[in-house]
Amino acid sequence: MFCVGDKIVHPMHGAGVIESIVDEKIGRDLVRFYVFRMPVSGLTLKIPTANSEMIGVRAVSSAETIERVLAELPKLSVDMTTNWNHRYRENMERIKSGDLLEVAGVIKALMHRDGERGLSTGERKMLHNARQILLSEVVLAEDVEYADAEARVNAAMMAEESA
């Protein structure tokens, strides 16, 4: 169980801070929620505490893990199926995994595809969301401004091009 003030990551929304824990009556049941605010976007979510583990909510990665992910970015492969539907589902599963390296791989692969052929509207939105998930975690894990996190991720992406 997380506590107020803990920095956590929701696999589909990114990193944020638990502002409070509230109980709300839903039907006949009393349900406990984490009130989760994302500093980067300002989005506030209520996450049922009972389902949080199943959803994939986890603690924010350490600064060392962030460094490792950014160092691995240039080495990630960009192999993707040509079938849009399969590619979209595979990328969505990778994002839902909550694994930061998988999310980074989706970003790299979609950026590569965008440079070669362009992206569909759905994939463009997926790229934006995956970037927000990664950037929000970098911001909270390393206690840096959004622009600094974005510059670091972009630099890691550029390192791939010159490698």
Tab-separated table of N, CA and C in Angstrom:
chain	number	residue	atom	x	y	z
A	1	MET	N	0.848	-1.194	0.000
A	1	MET	CA	0.000	0.000	0.000
A	1	MET	C	0.879	1.237	0.000
A	2	PHE	N	0.499	2.183	-0.820
A	2	PHE	CA	1.231	3.435	-0.898
A	2	PHE	C	0.658	4.425	0.110
A	3	CYS	N	1.420	5.478	0.382
A	3	CYS	CA	1.020	6.496	1.347
A	3	CYS	C	0.944	7.858	0.673
A	4	VAL	N	0.276	8.788	1.327
A	4	VAL	CA	0.209	10.159	0.837
A	4	VAL	C	1.637	10.680	0.682
A	5	GLY	N	1.897	11.300	-0.475
A	5	GLY	CA	3.222	11.836	-0.756
A	5	GLY	C	4.100	10.906	-1.568
A	6	ASP	N	3.713	9.635	-1.679
A	6	ASP	CA	4.503	8.693	-2.471
A	6	ASP	C	4.420	9.044	-3.949
A	7	LYS	N	5.539	8.862	-4.631
A	7	LYS	CA	5.592	9.055	-6.081
A	7	LYS	C	5.363	7.699	-6.722
A	8	ILE	N	4.325	7.636	-7.562
A	8	ILE	CA	3.962	6.375	-8.188
A	8	ILE	C	3.778	6.560	-9.694
A	9	VAL	N	3.693	5.438	-10.395
A	9	VAL	CA	3.486	5.449	-11.843
A	9	VAL	C	2.267	4.611	-12.174
A	10	HIS	N	1.357	5.211	-12.934
A	10	HIS	CA	0.235	4.474	-13.516
A	10	HIS	C	0.684	4.132	-14.933
A	11	PRO	N	0.647	2.857	-15.337
A	11	PRO	CA	1.222	2.472	-16.630
A	11	PRO	C	0.640	3.195	-17.843
A	12	MET	N	-0.591	3.652	-17.772
A	12	MET	CA	-1.193	4.309	-18.933
A	12	MET	C	-1.230	5.833	-18.827
A	13	HIS	N	-0.866	6.370	-17.675
A	13	HIS	CA	-0.938	7.819	-17.494
A	13	HIS	C	0.390	8.457	-17.124
A	14	GLY	N	1.295	7.684	-16.560
A	14	GLY	CA	2.590	8.226	-16.190
A	14	GLY	C	2.737	8.405	-14.693
A	15	ALA	N	3.740	9.210	-14.329
A	15	ALA	CA	4.119	9.368	-12.924
A	15	ALA	C	3.395	10.530	-12.270
A	16	GLY	N	3.149	10.373	-10.985
A	16	GLY	CA	2.512	11.416	-10.204
A	16	GLY	C	2.715	11.174	-8.731
A	17	VAL	N	2.020	11.954	-7.949
A	17	VAL	CA	2.154	11.916	-6.491
A	17	VAL	C	0.783	11.641	-5.886
A	18	ILE	N	0.766	10.797	-4.859
A	18	ILE	CA	-0.488	10.539	-4.151
A	18	ILE	C	-0.750	11.733	-3.246
A	19	GLU	N	-1.832	12.451	-3.534
A	19	GLU	CA	-2.177	13.637	-2.747
A	19	GLU	C	-3.004	13.283	-1.523
A	20	SER	N	-3.836	12.259	-1.659
A	20	SER	CA	-4.646	11.829	-0.524
A	20	SER	C	-5.170	10.424	-0.799
A	21	ILE	N	-5.731	9.849	0.244
A	21	ILE	CA	-6.400	8.553	0.132
A	21	ILE	C	-7.793	8.772	0.689
A	22	VAL	N	-8.797	8.486	-0.147
A	22	VAL	CA	-10.172	8.769	0.250
A	22	VAL	C	-11.023	7.512	0.161
A	23	ASP	N	-12.084	7.515	0.960
A	23	ASP	CA	-13.084	6.456	0.905
A	23	ASP	C	-14.345	7.051	0.303
A	24	GLU	N	-14.916	6.336	-0.682
A	24	GLU	CA	-16.155	6.795	-1.313
A	24	GLU	C	-17.135	5.640	-1.382
A	25	LYS	N	-18.385	5.984	-1.189
A	25	LYS	CA	-19.432	4.976	-1.254
A	25	LYS	C	-19.840	4.810	-2.706
A	26	ILE	N	-19.719	3.587	-3.209
A	26	ILE	CA	-20.144	3.257	-4.568
A	26	ILE	C	-21.150	2.127	-4.428
A	27	GLY	N	-22.381	2.475	-4.723
A	27	GLY	CA	-23.455	1.508	-4.486
A	27	GLY	C	-23.553	1.257	-2.993
A	28	ARG	N	-23.415	0.027	-2.600
A	28	ARG	CA	-23.449	-0.327	-1.173
A	28	ARG	C	-22.052	-0.482	-0.580
A	29	ASP	N	-21.049	-0.392	-1.433
A	29	ASP	CA	-19.683	-0.636	-0.983
A	29	ASP	C	-18.943	0.662	-0.685
A	30	LEU	N	-18.038	0.579	0.258
A	30	LEU	CA	-17.129	1.672	0.556
A	30	LEU	C	-15.800	1.320	-0.124
A	31	VAL	N	-15.369	2.165	-1.056
A	31	VAL	CA	-14.173	1.877	-1.849
A	31	VAL	C	-13.111	2.918	-1.516
A	32	ARG	N	-11.891	2.449	-1.306
A	32	ARG	CA	-10.763	3.339	-1.005
A	32	ARG	C	-10.006	3.643	-2.301
A	33	PHE	N	-9.682	4.914	-2.477
A	33	PHE	CA	-8.980	5.382	-3.672
A	33	PHE	C	-7.721	6.161	-3.308
A	34	TYR	N	-6.697	6.016	-4.162
A	34	TYR	CA	-5.579	6.939	-4.137
A	34	TYR	C	-5.997	8.129	-5.002
A	35	VAL	N	-5.833	9.327	-4.506
A	35	VAL	CA	-6.022	10.514	-5.334
A	35	VAL	C	-4.623	10.872	-5.832
A	36	PHE	N	-4.456	10.707	-7.113
A	36	PHE	CA	-3.151	10.720	-7.775
A	36	PHE	C	-3.093	11.927	-8.695
A	37	ARG	N	-2.133	12.827	-8.459
A	37	ARG	CA	-2.002	14.008	-9.316
A	37	ARG	C	-0.693	13.938	-10.076
A	38	MET	N	-0.794	14.240	-11.359
A	38	MET	CA	0.385	14.243	-12.220
A	38	MET	C	0.875	15.678	-12.359
A	39	PRO	N	2.033	15.979	-11.799
A	39	PRO	CA	2.536	17.350	-11.849
A	39	PRO	C	2.777	17.858	-13.270
A	40	VAL	N	3.171	16.986	-14.186
A	40	VAL	CA	3.492	17.416	-15.539
A	40	VAL	C	2.244	17.912	-16.276
A	41	SER	N	1.161	17.137	-16.232
A	41	SER	CA	-0.049	17.517	-16.974
A	41	SER	C	-1.107	18.168	-16.098
A	42	GLY	N	-0.988	18.005	-14.798
A	42	GLY	CA	-2.002	18.530	-13.892
A	42	GLY	C	-3.206	17.613	-13.747
A	43	LEU	N	-3.207	16.488	-14.458
A	43	LEU	CA	-4.305	15.524	-14.410
A	43	LEU	C	-4.403	14.922	-13.010
A	44	THR	N	-5.617	14.770	-12.518
A	44	THR	CA	-5.853	14.106	-11.239
A	44	THR	C	-6.716	12.881	-11.497
A	45	LEU	N	-6.302	11.752	-10.955
A	45	LEU	CA	-7.034	10.493	-11.110
A	45	LEU	C	-7.347	9.919	-9.744
A	46	LYS	N	-8.392	9.114	-9.695
A	46	LYS	CA	-8.668	8.306	-8.514
A	46	LYS	C	-8.440	6.866	-8.920
A	47	ILE	N	-7.543	6.211	-8.193
A	47	ILE	CA	-7.198	4.822	-8.492
A	47	ILE	C	-7.646	3.957	-7.318
A	48	PRO	N	-8.510	2.975	-7.557
A	48	PRO	CA	-8.927	2.097	-6.455
A	48	PRO	C	-7.706	1.388	-5.857
A	49	THR	N	-7.531	1.498	-4.555
A	49	THR	CA	-6.359	0.890	-3.918
A	49	THR	C	-6.363	-0.626	-4.087
A	50	ALA	N	-7.536	-1.237	-4.072
A	50	ALA	CA	-7.629	-2.700	-4.176
A	50	ALA	C	-7.159	-3.197	-5.539
A	51	ASN	N	-7.317	-2.389	-6.590
A	51	ASN	CA	-6.951	-2.802	-7.940
A	51	ASN	C	-5.601	-2.271	-8.383
A	52	SER	N	-4.957	-1.468	-7.575
A	52	SER	CA	-3.754	-0.772	-8.040
A	52	SER	C	-2.649	-1.728	-8.490
A	53	GLU	N	-2.443	-2.806	-7.779
A	53	GLU	CA	-1.398	-3.748	-8.165
A	53	GLU	C	-1.746	-4.441	-9.482
A	54	MET	N	-3.011	-4.828	-9.632
A	54	MET	CA	-3.457	-5.486	-10.857
A	54	MET	C	-3.320	-4.542	-12.060
A	55	ILE	N	-3.606	-3.283	-11.865
A	55	ILE	CA	-3.493	-2.283	-12.929
A	55	ILE	C	-2.032	-2.105	-13.336
A	56	GLY	N	-1.132	-2.311	-12.383
A	56	GLY	CA	0.288	-2.140	-12.668
A	56	GLY	C	0.886	-0.892	-12.049
A	57	VAL	N	0.170	-0.298	-11.096
A	57	VAL	CA	0.706	0.873	-10.400
A	57	VAL	C	1.946	0.430	-9.622
A	58	ARG	N	2.998	1.232	-9.737
A	58	ARG	CA	4.256	0.912	-9.062
A	58	ARG	C	4.920	2.200	-8.588
A	59	ALA	N	5.934	2.044	-7.758
A	59	ALA	CA	6.703	3.195	-7.294
A	59	ALA	C	7.524	3.758	-8.453
A	60	VAL	N	7.794	5.046	-8.412
A	60	VAL	CA	8.631	5.688	-9.430
A	60	VAL	C	10.017	5.042	-9.390
A	61	SER	N	10.602	4.865	-10.548
A	61	SER	CA	11.940	4.279	-10.657
A	61	SER	C	12.977	5.169	-9.980
A	62	SER	N	14.082	4.561	-9.627
A	62	SER	CA	15.184	5.328	-9.042
A	62	SER	C	15.888	6.121	-10.142
A	63	ALA	N	16.640	7.122	-9.734
A	63	ALA	CA	17.417	7.914	-10.692
A	63	ALA	C	18.399	7.012	-11.439
A	64	GLU	N	18.923	5.995	-10.764
A	64	GLU	CA	19.856	5.061	-11.403
A	64	GLU	C	19.164	4.272	-12.508
A	65	THR	N	17.922	3.869	-12.273
A	65	THR	CA	17.166	3.141	-13.298
A	65	THR	C	16.900	4.047	-14.499
A	66	ILE	N	16.569	5.295	-14.239
A	66	ILE	CA	16.343	6.260	-15.326
A	66	ILE	C	17.611	6.396	-16.161
A	67	GLU	N	18.745	6.509	-15.498
A	67	GLU	CA	20.034	6.626	-16.199
A	67	GLU	C	20.275	5.395	-17.080
A	68	ARG	N	19.964	4.218	-16.549
A	68	ARG	CA	20.157	2.976	-17.300
A	68	ARG	C	19.256	2.938	-18.534
A	69	VAL	N	18.002	3.350	-18.359
A	69	VAL	CA	17.059	3.360	-19.488
A	69	VAL	C	17.544	4.322	-20.567
A	70	LEU	N	17.951	5.509	-20.175
A	70	LEU	CA	18.417	6.491	-21.155
A	70	LEU	C	19.702	6.016	-21.844
A	71	ALA	N	20.548	5.310	-21.104
A	71	ALA	CA	21.770	4.767	-21.708
A	71	ALA	C	21.456	3.635	-22.681
A	72	GLU	N	20.405	2.873	-22.405
A	72	GLU	CA	20.012	1.748	-23.262
A	72	GLU	C	19.258	2.195	-24.512
A	73	LEU	N	18.674	3.378	-24.481
A	73	LEU	CA	17.857	3.853	-25.593
A	73	LEU	C	18.541	3.729	-26.950
A	74	PRO	N	19.793	4.158	-27.098
A	74	PRO	CA	20.425	4.035	-28.419
A	74	PRO	C	20.554	2.593	-28.914
A	75	LYS	N	20.554	1.622	-27.994
A	75	LYS	CA	20.770	0.219	-28.360
A	75	LYS	C	19.466	-0.527	-28.667
A	76	LEU	N	18.328	0.076	-28.363
A	76	LEU	CA	17.053	-0.608	-28.570
A	76	LEU	C	16.770	-0.811	-30.050
A	77	SER	N	16.230	-1.971	-30.391
A	77	SER	CA	15.912	-2.238	-31.796
A	77	SER	C	14.576	-1.593	-32.145
A	78	VAL	N	14.382	-1.353	-33.423
A	78	VAL	CA	13.153	-0.707	-33.878
A	78	VAL	C	12.343	-1.611	-34.802
A	79	ASP	N	12.531	-2.908	-34.696
A	79	ASP	CA	11.789	-3.845	-35.535
A	79	ASP	C	10.312	-3.803	-35.172
A	80	MET	N	9.484	-3.591	-36.199
A	80	MET	CA	8.038	-3.580	-35.992
A	80	MET	C	7.372	-4.222	-37.192
A	81	THR	N	6.267	-4.865	-36.930
A	81	THR	CA	5.491	-5.477	-37.999
A	81	THR	C	4.917	-4.390	-38.911
A	82	THR	N	4.694	-4.738	-40.161
A	82	THR	CA	4.134	-3.765	-41.093
A	82	THR	C	2.621	-3.655	-40.963
A	83	ASN	N	1.985	-4.643	-40.360
A	83	ASN	CA	0.540	-4.620	-40.174
A	83	ASN	C	0.190	-3.619	-39.071
A	84	TRP	N	-0.524	-2.558	-39.415
A	84	TRP	CA	-0.836	-1.485	-38.473
A	84	TRP	C	-1.539	-2.006	-37.230
A	85	ASN	N	-2.530	-2.861	-37.400
A	85	ASN	CA	-3.318	-3.367	-36.280
A	85	ASN	C	-2.456	-4.168	-35.305
A	86	HIS	N	-1.618	-5.053	-35.829
A	86	HIS	CA	-0.727	-5.850	-34.975
A	86	HIS	C	0.282	-4.947	-34.265
A	87	ARG	N	0.846	-4.006	-35.016
A	87	ARG	CA	1.846	-3.092	-34.459
A	87	ARG	C	1.236	-2.271	-33.326
A	88	TYR	N	0.024	-1.771	-33.534
A	88	TYR	CA	-0.652	-0.966	-32.521
A	88	TYR	C	-0.889	-1.787	-31.250
A	89	ARG	N	-1.397	-3.014	-31.424
A	89	ARG	CA	-1.646	-3.874	-30.259
A	89	ARG	C	-0.362	-4.226	-29.519
A	90	GLU	N	0.699	-4.549	-30.264
A	90	GLU	CA	1.982	-4.871	-29.635
A	90	GLU	C	2.514	-3.677	-28.839
A	91	ASN	N	2.451	-2.502	-29.444
A	91	ASN	CA	2.933	-1.309	-28.752
A	91	ASN	C	2.086	-0.990	-27.529
A	92	MET	N	0.782	-1.178	-27.627
A	92	MET	CA	-0.097	-0.919	-26.480
A	92	MET	C	0.232	-1.877	-25.331
A	93	GLU	N	0.486	-3.129	-25.650
A	93	GLU	CA	0.869	-4.097	-24.607
A	93	GLU	C	2.195	-3.709	-23.958
A	94	ARG	N	3.123	-3.227	-24.753
A	94	ARG	CA	4.415	-2.802	-24.218
A	94	ARG	C	4.240	-1.620	-23.267
A	95	ILE	N	3.372	-0.691	-23.620
A	95	ILE	CA	3.118	0.455	-22.746
A	95	ILE	C	2.425	-0.003	-21.471
A	96	LYS	N	1.403	-0.859	-21.608
A	96	LYS	CA	0.649	-1.343	-20.447
A	96	LYS	C	1.517	-2.140	-19.481
A	97	SER	N	2.628	-2.689	-19.968
A	97	SER	CA	3.509	-3.475	-19.096
A	97	SER	C	4.053	-2.640	-17.945
A	98	GLY	N	4.136	-1.334	-18.153
A	98	GLY	CA	4.680	-0.472	-17.110
A	98	GLY	C	6.193	-0.467	-17.056
A	99	ASP	N	6.838	-1.276	-17.883
A	99	ASP	CA	8.297	-1.359	-17.925
A	99	ASP	C	8.820	-0.151	-18.699
A	100	LEU	N	9.616	0.662	-18.039
A	100	LEU	CA	10.100	1.904	-18.643
A	100	LEU	C	10.922	1.656	-19.896
A	101	LEU	N	11.678	0.578	-19.928
A	101	LEU	CA	12.472	0.259	-21.108
A	101	LEU	C	11.562	-0.115	-22.281
A	102	GLU	N	10.465	-0.794	-22.004
A	102	GLU	CA	9.486	-1.126	-23.053
A	102	GLU	C	8.833	0.142	-23.596
A	103	VAL	N	8.487	1.062	-22.710
A	103	VAL	CA	7.880	2.332	-23.131
A	103	VAL	C	8.873	3.105	-23.999
A	104	ALA	N	10.125	3.133	-23.574
A	104	ALA	CA	11.166	3.812	-24.356
A	104	ALA	C	11.314	3.163	-25.728
A	105	GLY	N	11.199	1.839	-25.779
A	105	GLY	CA	11.278	1.130	-27.054
A	105	GLY	C	10.145	1.506	-27.992
A	106	VAL	N	8.945	1.695	-27.440
A	106	VAL	CA	7.798	2.124	-28.250
A	106	VAL	C	8.068	3.515	-28.816
A	107	ILE	N	8.593	4.406	-27.979
A	107	ILE	CA	8.893	5.764	-28.434
A	107	ILE	C	9.898	5.728	-29.574
A	108	LYS	N	10.968	4.977	-29.370
A	108	LYS	CA	12.017	4.920	-30.384
A	108	LYS	C	11.481	4.335	-31.694
A	109	ALA	N	10.727	3.248	-31.599
A	109	ALA	CA	10.210	2.598	-32.805
A	109	ALA	C	9.237	3.511	-33.549
A	110	LEU	N	8.361	4.182	-32.819
A	110	LEU	CA	7.402	5.067	-33.478
A	110	LEU	C	8.087	6.295	-34.069
A	111	MET	N	9.090	6.823	-33.391
A	111	MET	CA	9.825	7.962	-33.949
A	111	MET	C	10.552	7.543	-35.229
A	112	HIS	N	11.105	6.344	-35.213
A	112	HIS	CA	11.791	5.821	-36.392
A	112	HIS	C	10.797	5.670	-37.555
A	113	ARG	N	9.647	5.078	-37.257
A	113	ARG	CA	8.629	4.885	-38.295
A	113	ARG	C	8.131	6.231	-38.811
A	114	ASP	N	7.963	7.188	-37.916
A	114	ASP	CA	7.507	8.521	-38.317
A	114	ASP	C	8.495	9.151	-39.298
A	115	GLY	N	9.784	8.951	-39.049
A	115	GLY	CA	10.809	9.489	-39.933
A	115	GLY	C	10.824	8.814	-41.296
A	116	GLU	N	10.445	7.550	-41.332
A	116	GLU	CA	10.459	6.799	-42.590
A	116	GLU	C	9.168	6.925	-43.392
A	117	ARG	N	8.038	6.715	-42.725
A	117	ARG	CA	6.764	6.645	-43.445
A	117	ARG	C	5.682	7.549	-42.889
A	118	GLY	N	5.910	8.133	-41.752
A	118	GLY	CA	4.856	8.893	-41.093
A	118	GLY	C	4.012	7.978	-40.222
A	119	LEU	N	3.210	8.568	-39.374
A	119	LEU	CA	2.374	7.803	-38.453
A	119	LEU	C	0.907	8.107	-38.694
A	120	SER	N	0.091	7.122	-38.400
A	120	SER	CA	-1.354	7.340	-38.416
A	120	SER	C	-1.704	8.219	-37.215
A	121	THR	N	-2.902	8.716	-37.195
A	121	THR	CA	-3.348	9.540	-36.066
A	121	THR	C	-3.265	8.754	-34.756
A	122	GLY	N	-3.675	7.489	-34.784
A	122	GLY	CA	-3.628	6.659	-33.581
A	122	GLY	C	-2.211	6.451	-33.079
A	123	GLU	N	-1.292	6.200	-34.001
A	123	GLU	CA	0.091	5.999	-33.592
A	123	GLU	C	0.737	7.306	-33.150
A	124	ARG	N	0.349	8.408	-33.751
A	124	ARG	CA	0.875	9.711	-33.322
A	124	ARG	C	0.447	9.995	-31.877
A	125	LYS	N	-0.807	9.680	-31.574
A	125	LYS	CA	-1.308	9.856	-30.208
A	125	LYS	C	-0.577	8.910	-29.248
A	126	MET	N	-0.353	7.674	-29.692
A	126	MET	CA	0.367	6.709	-28.864
A	126	MET	C	1.784	7.202	-28.576
A	127	LEU	N	2.453	7.745	-29.577
A	127	LEU	CA	3.798	8.284	-29.397
A	127	LEU	C	3.781	9.411	-28.373
A	128	HIS	N	2.829	10.303	-28.496
A	128	HIS	CA	2.709	11.415	-27.547
A	128	HIS	C	2.499	10.885	-26.127
A	129	ASN	N	1.580	9.935	-25.967
A	129	ASN	CA	1.297	9.371	-24.640
A	129	ASN	C	2.509	8.650	-24.062
A	130	ALA	N	3.196	7.862	-24.884
A	130	ALA	CA	4.379	7.132	-24.401
A	130	ALA	C	5.462	8.120	-23.963
A	131	ARG	N	5.644	9.199	-24.724
A	131	ARG	CA	6.632	10.231	-24.336
A	131	ARG	C	6.249	10.858	-22.997
A	132	GLN	N	4.961	11.126	-22.812
A	132	GLN	CA	4.517	11.734	-21.559
A	132	GLN	C	4.745	10.795	-20.378
A	133	ILE	N	4.530	9.505	-20.590
A	133	ILE	CA	4.757	8.520	-19.526
A	133	ILE	C	6.236	8.523	-19.129
A	134	LEU	N	7.117	8.443	-20.124
A	134	LEU	CA	8.560	8.437	-19.844
A	134	LEU	C	9.005	9.758	-19.222
A	135	LEU	N	8.603	10.866	-19.811
A	135	LEU	CA	9.043	12.174	-19.313
A	135	LEU	C	8.546	12.447	-17.900
A	136	SER	N	7.311	12.066	-17.601
A	136	SER	CA	6.780	12.306	-16.252
A	136	SER	C	7.583	11.543	-15.212
A	137	GLU	N	8.035	10.345	-15.578
A	137	GLU	CA	8.823	9.566	-14.623
A	137	GLU	C	10.226	10.134	-14.463
A	138	VAL	N	10.816	10.603	-15.548
A	138	VAL	CA	12.132	11.244	-15.452
A	138	VAL	C	12.040	12.478	-14.556
A	139	VAL	N	10.988	13.282	-14.741
A	139	VAL	CA	10.798	14.493	-13.938
A	139	VAL	C	10.755	14.158	-12.444
A	140	LEU	N	9.944	13.169	-12.069
A	140	LEU	CA	9.787	12.842	-10.646
A	140	LEU	C	10.978	12.067	-10.080
A	141	ALA	N	11.546	11.177	-10.861
A	141	ALA	CA	12.654	10.352	-10.355
A	141	ALA	C	13.907	11.185	-10.137
A	142	GLU	N	14.146	12.131	-11.029
A	142	GLU	CA	15.383	12.906	-10.950
A	142	GLU	C	15.158	14.321	-10.427
A	143	ASP	N	13.915	14.649	-10.107
A	143	ASP	CA	13.559	15.967	-9.573
A	143	ASP	C	14.090	17.081	-10.470
A	144	VAL	N	13.730	17.002	-11.759
A	144	VAL	CA	14.154	18.005	-12.734
A	144	VAL	C	12.919	18.636	-13.373
A	145	GLU	N	13.117	19.740	-14.051
A	145	GLU	CA	12.035	20.398	-14.783
A	145	GLU	C	11.697	19.586	-16.039
A	146	TYR	N	10.475	19.761	-16.511
A	146	TYR	CA	10.005	19.037	-17.696
A	146	TYR	C	10.920	19.282	-18.894
A	147	ALA	N	11.308	20.530	-19.123
A	147	ALA	CA	12.155	20.866	-20.276
A	147	ALA	C	13.504	20.152	-20.188
A	148	ASP	N	14.047	20.023	-18.988
A	148	ASP	CA	15.321	19.321	-18.809
A	148	ASP	C	15.162	17.829	-19.093
A	149	ALA	N	14.063	17.257	-18.614
A	149	ALA	CA	13.796	15.835	-18.871
A	149	ALA	C	13.635	15.600	-20.365
A	150	GLU	N	12.912	16.492	-21.029
A	150	GLU	CA	12.687	16.355	-22.464
A	150	GLU	C	14.010	16.460	-23.231
A	151	ALA	N	14.872	17.372	-22.819
A	151	ALA	CA	16.176	17.523	-23.472
A	151	ALA	C	17.024	16.263	-23.303
A	152	ARG	N	16.973	15.656	-22.130
A	152	ARG	CA	17.745	14.427	-21.885
A	152	ARG	C	17.224	13.276	-22.734
A	153	VAL	N	15.911	13.118	-22.818
A	153	VAL	CA	15.332	12.041	-23.628
A	153	VAL	C	15.647	12.282	-25.106
A	154	ASN	N	15.503	13.514	-25.554
A	154	ASN	CA	15.811	13.828	-26.954
A	154	ASN	C	17.281	13.566	-27.263
A	155	ALA	N	18.163	13.906	-26.346
A	155	ALA	CA	19.593	13.652	-26.544
A	155	ALA	C	19.862	12.155	-26.653
A	156	ALA	N	19.167	11.362	-25.836
A	156	ALA	CA	19.332	9.901	-25.900
A	156	ALA	C	18.828	9.374	-27.241
A	157	MET	N	17.756	9.964	-27.756
A	157	MET	CA	17.243	9.559	-29.067
A	157	MET	C	18.235	9.928	-30.170
A	158	MET	N	18.825	11.102	-30.077
A	158	MET	CA	19.793	11.549	-31.092
A	158	MET	C	21.052	10.706	-31.057
A	159	ALA	N	21.435	10.233	-29.876
A	159	ALA	CA	22.623	9.390	-29.761
A	159	ALA	C	22.462	8.160	-30.634
A	160	GLU	N	21.236	7.687	-30.768
A	160	GLU	CA	20.953	6.517	-31.610
A	160	GLU	C	21.275	6.838	-33.059
A	161	GLU	N	20.929	8.039	-33.508
A	161	GLU	CA	21.120	8.371	-34.907
A	161	GLU	C	22.586	8.476	-35.279
A	162	SER	N	23.422	8.905	-34.325
A	162	SER	CA	24.846	9.073	-34.632
A	162	SER	C	25.652	7.801	-34.330
A	163	ALA	N	24.997	6.808	-33.726
A	163	ALA	CA	25.712	5.576	-33.366
A	163	ALA	C	25.925	4.686	-34.581
